[in-house]
Short mmCIF file of C-alpha atoms (C1' of nucleotides) in Angstrom, two decimals:
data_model
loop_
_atom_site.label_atom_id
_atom_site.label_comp_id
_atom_site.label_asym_id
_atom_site.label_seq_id
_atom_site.Cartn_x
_atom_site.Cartn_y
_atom_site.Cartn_z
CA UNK A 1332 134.04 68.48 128.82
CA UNK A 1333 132.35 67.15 125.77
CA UNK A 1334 132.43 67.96 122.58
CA UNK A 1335 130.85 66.69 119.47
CA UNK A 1336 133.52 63.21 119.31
CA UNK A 1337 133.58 62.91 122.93
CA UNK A 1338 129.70 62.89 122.51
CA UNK A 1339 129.39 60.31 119.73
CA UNK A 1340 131.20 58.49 121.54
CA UNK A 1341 128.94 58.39 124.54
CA UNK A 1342 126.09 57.59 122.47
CA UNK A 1343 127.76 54.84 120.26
CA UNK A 1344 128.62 52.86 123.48
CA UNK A 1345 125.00 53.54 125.35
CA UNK A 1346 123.24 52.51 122.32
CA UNK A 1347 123.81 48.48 122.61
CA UNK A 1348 123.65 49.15 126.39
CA UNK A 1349 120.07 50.70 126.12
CA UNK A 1350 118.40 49.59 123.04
CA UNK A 1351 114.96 47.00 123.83
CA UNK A 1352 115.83 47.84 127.32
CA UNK A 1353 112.54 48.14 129.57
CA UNK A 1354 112.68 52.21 131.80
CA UNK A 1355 111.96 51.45 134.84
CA UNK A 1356 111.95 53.73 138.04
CA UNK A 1357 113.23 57.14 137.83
CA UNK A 1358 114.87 59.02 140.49
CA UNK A 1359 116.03 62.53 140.55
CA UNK A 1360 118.25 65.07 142.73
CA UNK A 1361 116.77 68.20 144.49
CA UNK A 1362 119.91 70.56 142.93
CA UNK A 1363 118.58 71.81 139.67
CA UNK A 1364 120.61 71.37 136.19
CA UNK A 1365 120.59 74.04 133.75
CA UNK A 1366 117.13 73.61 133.51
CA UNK A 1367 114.92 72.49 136.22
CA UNK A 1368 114.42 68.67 136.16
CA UNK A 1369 111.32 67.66 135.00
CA UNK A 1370 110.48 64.51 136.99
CA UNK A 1371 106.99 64.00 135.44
CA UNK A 1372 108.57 63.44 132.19
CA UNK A 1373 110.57 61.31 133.00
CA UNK A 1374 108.58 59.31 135.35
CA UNK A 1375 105.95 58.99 132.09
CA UNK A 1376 108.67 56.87 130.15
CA UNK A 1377 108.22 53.99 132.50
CA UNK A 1378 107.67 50.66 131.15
CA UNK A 1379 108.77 51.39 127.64
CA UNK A 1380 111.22 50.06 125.34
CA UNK A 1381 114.39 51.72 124.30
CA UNK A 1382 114.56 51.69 120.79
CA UNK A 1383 117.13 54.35 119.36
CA UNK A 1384 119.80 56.73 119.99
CA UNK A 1385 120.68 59.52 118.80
CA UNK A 1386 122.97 62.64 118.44
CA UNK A 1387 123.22 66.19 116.85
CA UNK A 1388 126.52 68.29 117.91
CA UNK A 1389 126.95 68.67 121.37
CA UNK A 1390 123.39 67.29 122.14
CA UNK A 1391 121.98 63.69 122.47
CA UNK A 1392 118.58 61.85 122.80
CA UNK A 1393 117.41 58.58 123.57
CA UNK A 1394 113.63 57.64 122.73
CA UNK A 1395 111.37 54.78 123.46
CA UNK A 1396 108.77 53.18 121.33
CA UNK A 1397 105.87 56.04 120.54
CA UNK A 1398 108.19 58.95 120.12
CA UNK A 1399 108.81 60.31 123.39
CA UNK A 1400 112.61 60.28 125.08
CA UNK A 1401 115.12 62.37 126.72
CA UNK A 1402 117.34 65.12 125.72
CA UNK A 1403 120.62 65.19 126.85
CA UNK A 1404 123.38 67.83 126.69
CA UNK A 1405 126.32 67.36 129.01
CA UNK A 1406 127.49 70.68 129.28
CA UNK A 1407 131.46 71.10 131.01
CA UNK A 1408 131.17 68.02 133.17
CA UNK A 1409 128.56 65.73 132.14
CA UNK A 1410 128.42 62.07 132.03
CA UNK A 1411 126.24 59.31 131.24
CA UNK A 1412 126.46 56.15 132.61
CA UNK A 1413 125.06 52.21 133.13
CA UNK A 1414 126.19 50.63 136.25
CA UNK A 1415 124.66 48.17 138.12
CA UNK A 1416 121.72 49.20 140.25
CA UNK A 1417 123.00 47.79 143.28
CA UNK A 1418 126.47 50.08 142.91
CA UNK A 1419 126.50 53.08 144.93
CA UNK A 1420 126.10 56.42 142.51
CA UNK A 1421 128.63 58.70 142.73
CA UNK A 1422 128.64 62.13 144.27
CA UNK A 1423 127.03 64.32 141.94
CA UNK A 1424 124.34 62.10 140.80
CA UNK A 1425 121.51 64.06 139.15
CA UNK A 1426 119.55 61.29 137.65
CA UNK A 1427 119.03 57.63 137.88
CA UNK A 1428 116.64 55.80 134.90
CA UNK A 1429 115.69 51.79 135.89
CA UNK A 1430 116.90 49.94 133.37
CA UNK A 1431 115.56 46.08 133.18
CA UNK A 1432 115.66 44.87 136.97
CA UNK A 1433 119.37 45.23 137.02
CA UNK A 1434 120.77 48.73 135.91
CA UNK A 1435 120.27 52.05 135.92
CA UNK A 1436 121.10 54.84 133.11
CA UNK A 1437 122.60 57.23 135.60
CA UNK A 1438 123.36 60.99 134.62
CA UNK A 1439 126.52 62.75 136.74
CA UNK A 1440 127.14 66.49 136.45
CA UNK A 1441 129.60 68.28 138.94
CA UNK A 1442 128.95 71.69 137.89
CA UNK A 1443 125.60 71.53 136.80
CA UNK A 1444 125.80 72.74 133.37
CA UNK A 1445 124.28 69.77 131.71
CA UNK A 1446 120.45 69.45 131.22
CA UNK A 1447 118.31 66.07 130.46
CA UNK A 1448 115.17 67.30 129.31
CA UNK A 1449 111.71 65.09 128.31
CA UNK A 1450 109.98 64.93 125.15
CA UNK A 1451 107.02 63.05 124.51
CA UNK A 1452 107.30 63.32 120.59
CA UNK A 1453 108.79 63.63 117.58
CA UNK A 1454 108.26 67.35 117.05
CA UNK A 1455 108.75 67.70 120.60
CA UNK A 1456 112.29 66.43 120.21
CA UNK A 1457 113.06 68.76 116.86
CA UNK A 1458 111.72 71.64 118.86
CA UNK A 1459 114.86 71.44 121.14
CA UNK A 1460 116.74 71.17 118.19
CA UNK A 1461 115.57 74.75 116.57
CA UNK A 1462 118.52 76.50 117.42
CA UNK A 1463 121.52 73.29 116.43
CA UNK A 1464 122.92 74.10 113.18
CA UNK A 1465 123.84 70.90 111.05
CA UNK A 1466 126.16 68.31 112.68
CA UNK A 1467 129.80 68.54 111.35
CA UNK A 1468 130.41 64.40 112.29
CA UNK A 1469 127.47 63.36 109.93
CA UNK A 1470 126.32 66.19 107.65
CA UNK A 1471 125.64 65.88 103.70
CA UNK A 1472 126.87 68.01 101.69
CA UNK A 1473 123.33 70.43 101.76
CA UNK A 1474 124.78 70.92 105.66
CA UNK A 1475 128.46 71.19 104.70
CA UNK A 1476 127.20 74.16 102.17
CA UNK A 1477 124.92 75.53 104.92
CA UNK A 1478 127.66 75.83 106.71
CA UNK A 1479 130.17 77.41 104.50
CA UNK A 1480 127.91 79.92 103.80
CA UNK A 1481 126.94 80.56 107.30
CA UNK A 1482 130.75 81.02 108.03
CA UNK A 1483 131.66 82.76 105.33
CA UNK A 1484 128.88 85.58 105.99
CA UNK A 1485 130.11 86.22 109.96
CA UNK A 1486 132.71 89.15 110.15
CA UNK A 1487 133.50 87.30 113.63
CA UNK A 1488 136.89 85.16 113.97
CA UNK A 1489 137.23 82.09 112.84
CA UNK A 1490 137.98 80.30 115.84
CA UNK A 1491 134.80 82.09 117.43
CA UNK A 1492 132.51 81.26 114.64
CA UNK A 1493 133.22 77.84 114.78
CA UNK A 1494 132.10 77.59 118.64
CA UNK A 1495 128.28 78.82 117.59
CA UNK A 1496 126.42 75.79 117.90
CA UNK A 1497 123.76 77.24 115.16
CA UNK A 1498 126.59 78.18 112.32
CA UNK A 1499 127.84 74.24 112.65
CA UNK A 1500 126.73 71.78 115.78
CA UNK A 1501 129.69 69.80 117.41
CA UNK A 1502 132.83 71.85 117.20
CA UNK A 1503 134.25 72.37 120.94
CA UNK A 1504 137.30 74.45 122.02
CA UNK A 1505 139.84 72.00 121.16
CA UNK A 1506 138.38 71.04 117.92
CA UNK A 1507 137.79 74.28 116.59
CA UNK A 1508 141.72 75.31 117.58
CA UNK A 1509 142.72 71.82 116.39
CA UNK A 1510 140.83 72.10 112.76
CA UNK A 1511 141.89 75.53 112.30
CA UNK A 1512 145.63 74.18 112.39
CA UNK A 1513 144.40 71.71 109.87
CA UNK A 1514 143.45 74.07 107.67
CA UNK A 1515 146.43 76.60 108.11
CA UNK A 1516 144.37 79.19 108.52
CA UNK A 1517 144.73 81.63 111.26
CA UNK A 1518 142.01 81.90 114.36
CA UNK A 1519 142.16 85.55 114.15
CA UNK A 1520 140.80 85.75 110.17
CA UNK A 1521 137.48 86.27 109.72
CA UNK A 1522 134.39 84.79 108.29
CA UNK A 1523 134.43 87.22 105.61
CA UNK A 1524 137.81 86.74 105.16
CA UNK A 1525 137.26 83.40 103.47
CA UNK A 1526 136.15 82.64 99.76
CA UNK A 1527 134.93 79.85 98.97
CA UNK A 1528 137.29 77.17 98.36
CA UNK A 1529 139.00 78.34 101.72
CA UNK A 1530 135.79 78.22 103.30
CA UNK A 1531 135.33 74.24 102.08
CA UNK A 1532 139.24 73.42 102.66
CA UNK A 1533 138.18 74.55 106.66
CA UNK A 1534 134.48 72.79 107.07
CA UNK A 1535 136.65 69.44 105.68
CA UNK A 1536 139.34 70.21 107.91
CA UNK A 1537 136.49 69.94 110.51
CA UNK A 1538 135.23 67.11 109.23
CA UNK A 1539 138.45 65.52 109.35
CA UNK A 1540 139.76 66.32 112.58
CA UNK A 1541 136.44 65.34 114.48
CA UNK A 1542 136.36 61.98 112.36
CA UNK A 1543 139.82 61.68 113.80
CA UNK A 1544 138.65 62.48 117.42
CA UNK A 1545 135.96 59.65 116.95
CA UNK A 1546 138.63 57.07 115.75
CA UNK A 1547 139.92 57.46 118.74
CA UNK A 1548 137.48 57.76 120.75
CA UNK A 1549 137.15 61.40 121.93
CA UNK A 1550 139.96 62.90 124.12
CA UNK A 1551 140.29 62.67 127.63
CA UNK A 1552 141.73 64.90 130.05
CA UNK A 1553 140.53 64.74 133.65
CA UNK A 1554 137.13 63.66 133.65
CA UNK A 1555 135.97 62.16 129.98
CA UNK A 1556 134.61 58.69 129.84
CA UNK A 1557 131.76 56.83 127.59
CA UNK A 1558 129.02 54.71 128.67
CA UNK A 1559 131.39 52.05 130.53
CA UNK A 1560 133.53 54.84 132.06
CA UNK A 1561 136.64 54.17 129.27
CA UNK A 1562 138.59 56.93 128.41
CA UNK A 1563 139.46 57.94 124.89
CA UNK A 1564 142.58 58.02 123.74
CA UNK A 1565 143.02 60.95 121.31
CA UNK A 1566 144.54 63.36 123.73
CA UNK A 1567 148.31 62.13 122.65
CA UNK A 1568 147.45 63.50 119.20
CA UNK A 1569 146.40 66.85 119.69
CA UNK A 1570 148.59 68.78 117.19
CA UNK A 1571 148.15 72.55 118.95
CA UNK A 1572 145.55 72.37 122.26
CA UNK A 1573 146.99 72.84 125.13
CA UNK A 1574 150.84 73.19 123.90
CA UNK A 1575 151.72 76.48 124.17
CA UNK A 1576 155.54 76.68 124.18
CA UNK A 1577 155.81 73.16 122.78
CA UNK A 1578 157.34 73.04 119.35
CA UNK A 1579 155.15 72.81 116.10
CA UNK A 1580 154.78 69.18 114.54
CA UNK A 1581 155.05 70.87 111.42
CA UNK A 1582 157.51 73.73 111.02
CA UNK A 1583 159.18 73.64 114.12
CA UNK A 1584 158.14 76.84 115.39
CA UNK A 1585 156.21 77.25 118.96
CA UNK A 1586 153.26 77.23 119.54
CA UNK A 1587 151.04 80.37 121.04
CA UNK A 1588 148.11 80.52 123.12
CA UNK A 1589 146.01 83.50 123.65
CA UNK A 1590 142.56 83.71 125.21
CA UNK A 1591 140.27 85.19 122.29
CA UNK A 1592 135.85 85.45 123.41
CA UNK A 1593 137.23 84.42 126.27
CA UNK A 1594 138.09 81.21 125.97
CA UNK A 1595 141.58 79.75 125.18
CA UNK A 1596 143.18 79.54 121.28
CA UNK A 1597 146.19 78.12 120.55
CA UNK A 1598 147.95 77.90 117.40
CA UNK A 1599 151.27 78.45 115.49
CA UNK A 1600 151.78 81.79 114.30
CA UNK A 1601 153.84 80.01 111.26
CA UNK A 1602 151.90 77.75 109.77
CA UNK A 1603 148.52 80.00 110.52
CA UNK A 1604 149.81 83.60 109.32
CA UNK A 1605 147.72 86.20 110.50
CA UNK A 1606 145.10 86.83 107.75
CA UNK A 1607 146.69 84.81 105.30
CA UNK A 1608 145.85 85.66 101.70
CA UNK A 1609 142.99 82.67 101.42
CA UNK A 1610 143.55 82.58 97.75
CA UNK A 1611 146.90 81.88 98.04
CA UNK A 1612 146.34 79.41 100.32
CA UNK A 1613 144.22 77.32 98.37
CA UNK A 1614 147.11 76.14 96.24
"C1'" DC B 556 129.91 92.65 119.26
"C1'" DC B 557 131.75 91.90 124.45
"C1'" DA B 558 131.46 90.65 129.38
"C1'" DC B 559 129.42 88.07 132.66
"C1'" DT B 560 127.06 84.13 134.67
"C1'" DC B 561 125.86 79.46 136.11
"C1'" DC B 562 128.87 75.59 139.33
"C1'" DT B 563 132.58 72.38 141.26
"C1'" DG B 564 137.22 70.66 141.24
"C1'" DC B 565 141.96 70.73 140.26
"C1'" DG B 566 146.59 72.40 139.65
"C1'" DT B 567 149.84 75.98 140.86
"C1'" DA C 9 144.21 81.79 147.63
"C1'" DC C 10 143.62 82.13 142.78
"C1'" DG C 11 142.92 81.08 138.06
"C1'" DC C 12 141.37 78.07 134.92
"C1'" DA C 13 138.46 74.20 132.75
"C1'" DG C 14 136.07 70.38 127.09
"C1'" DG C 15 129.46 74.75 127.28
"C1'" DA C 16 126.01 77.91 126.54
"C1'" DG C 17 122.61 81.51 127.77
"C1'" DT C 18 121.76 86.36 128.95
"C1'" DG C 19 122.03 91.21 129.06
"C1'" DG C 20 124.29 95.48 127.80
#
DNA sequence: CCACTCCTGCGT
DNA sequence: ACGCAGGAGTGG
């Protein structure tokens, strides 16, 4: 479900629903997430304070005073929530965190391919960061170059590079068709197919679409909410995802979709040429 | 590189 | 009944 937007969003409206918050009690279902839960850890943040949030790509963390916390991806279907203690959770209910006397953090995952994982320290919490590239919502420009270079040395597709989490961290399936429209450059070009302006003209074409994405925060479909369970509104302006058939914004002409790494690209074939001279497309 | 897998729910 | 879904790891 989430992507990088969808996922800033999450965090930006836990954060004043968290921070100097006391944990209290922890609670935690028998069905395992993508990796087992580890009660213990969780159980250990008891009694302390809340005191930041925090987000790289597709993954988020919370931590309490002395460096320990929880790390939370959401996978397909995650969601992470505050409601009242005394409101009945939902099915699908993985974990519940006391919050104060009155709330609980609760984390809901229908298919299970979220994780919330423990850390009782700083390094702790980098460690399950080794393998998330830099975060296209907030990098400098050291990450933005990281990036460019990281893209431009992949003889994969575009629209495939852009998925790997370690290349650039945040960048979902609709994002990576909907910044590749951006751009004008075609899914099916390659890494290696891009010099180095083209290469920069794409990673702000990221930058720009997900900024967009966060205006409005993040784009619902079926199940996306943020810490209050409010949908975002950015769905409406989705120029290619999901609109095969539909006519181009642009130029008129109709949108495609075709599954490519097995998951689903769309774009139009007229303003994103097949392998489209990149030099030429600079000016 | 690619295919397959984890899991539930929803739309056709 | 079947195919597909916003993610990500694994194994060939």
């Amino acid at each position: 479900m989430p992507e990088g937007p969808e996922v800033e969003t999450i965090r930006a409206s836990l954060a004043p629903l968290l921070l100097g918050r006391v944990i209290g009690a922890a609670w935690v279902s028998r069905k395992p997430l993508r990796t087992p839960l580890a009660a213990r850890g969780l159980m250990s943040l008891r009694d302390r304070v809340v005191v930041a949030t925090g987000r790289r790509g597709k993954a988020m963390w919370i931590e309490v005073e002395g460096g320990a916390g929880l790390m939370v991806r959401l996978g397909m279907t995650g969601r992470l929530l505050v409601e009242p203690a005394a409101q009945k959770p939902v099915v699908h209910t993985h974990v519940r965190l006391g919050l104060g006397d009155t709330d609980e953090l609760r984390f809901v995952d229908p298919r299970r391919f979220g994780s919330v994982v423990p850390f009782s320290h700083a390094a702790a919490r980098a460690a399950l960061l080794a393998d998330v590239g830099p975060d296209a919502i907030s990098w400098d420009d050291a990450g933005r170059d990281a990036a460019a270079r990281a893209l431009r040395a992949t003889s994969r597709a575009l629209k495939v590079a852009l998925l790997d989490q370690r290349l650039l961290a945040g960048v979902g399936n609709i994002y990576a068709s909907e910044a590749l429209f951006r751009a004008r450059l075609s899914p099916f070009a390659l890494g290696t197919d891009l010099d180095e302006g083209a290469a920069r003209r794409l990673l702000l074409a990221v930058e720009e679409t997900l900024a967009d994405a966060v205006r409005n925060r993040g784009t619902s479909f079926s199940d996306f909410v943020d810490a209050r369970g409010a949908r975002g509104d950015h769905r409406a302006h989705l120029q290619v995802y999901d609109r095969q058939g539909e006519a181009c914004a642009s130029c008129g002409g109709r949108i495609r979709s075709q599954t490519q790494g097995q998951r689903s690209t769309f774009w139009c074939p007229r303003c994103q040429p097949a392998r489209r001279r990149v030099a030429a497309a600079l000016r």
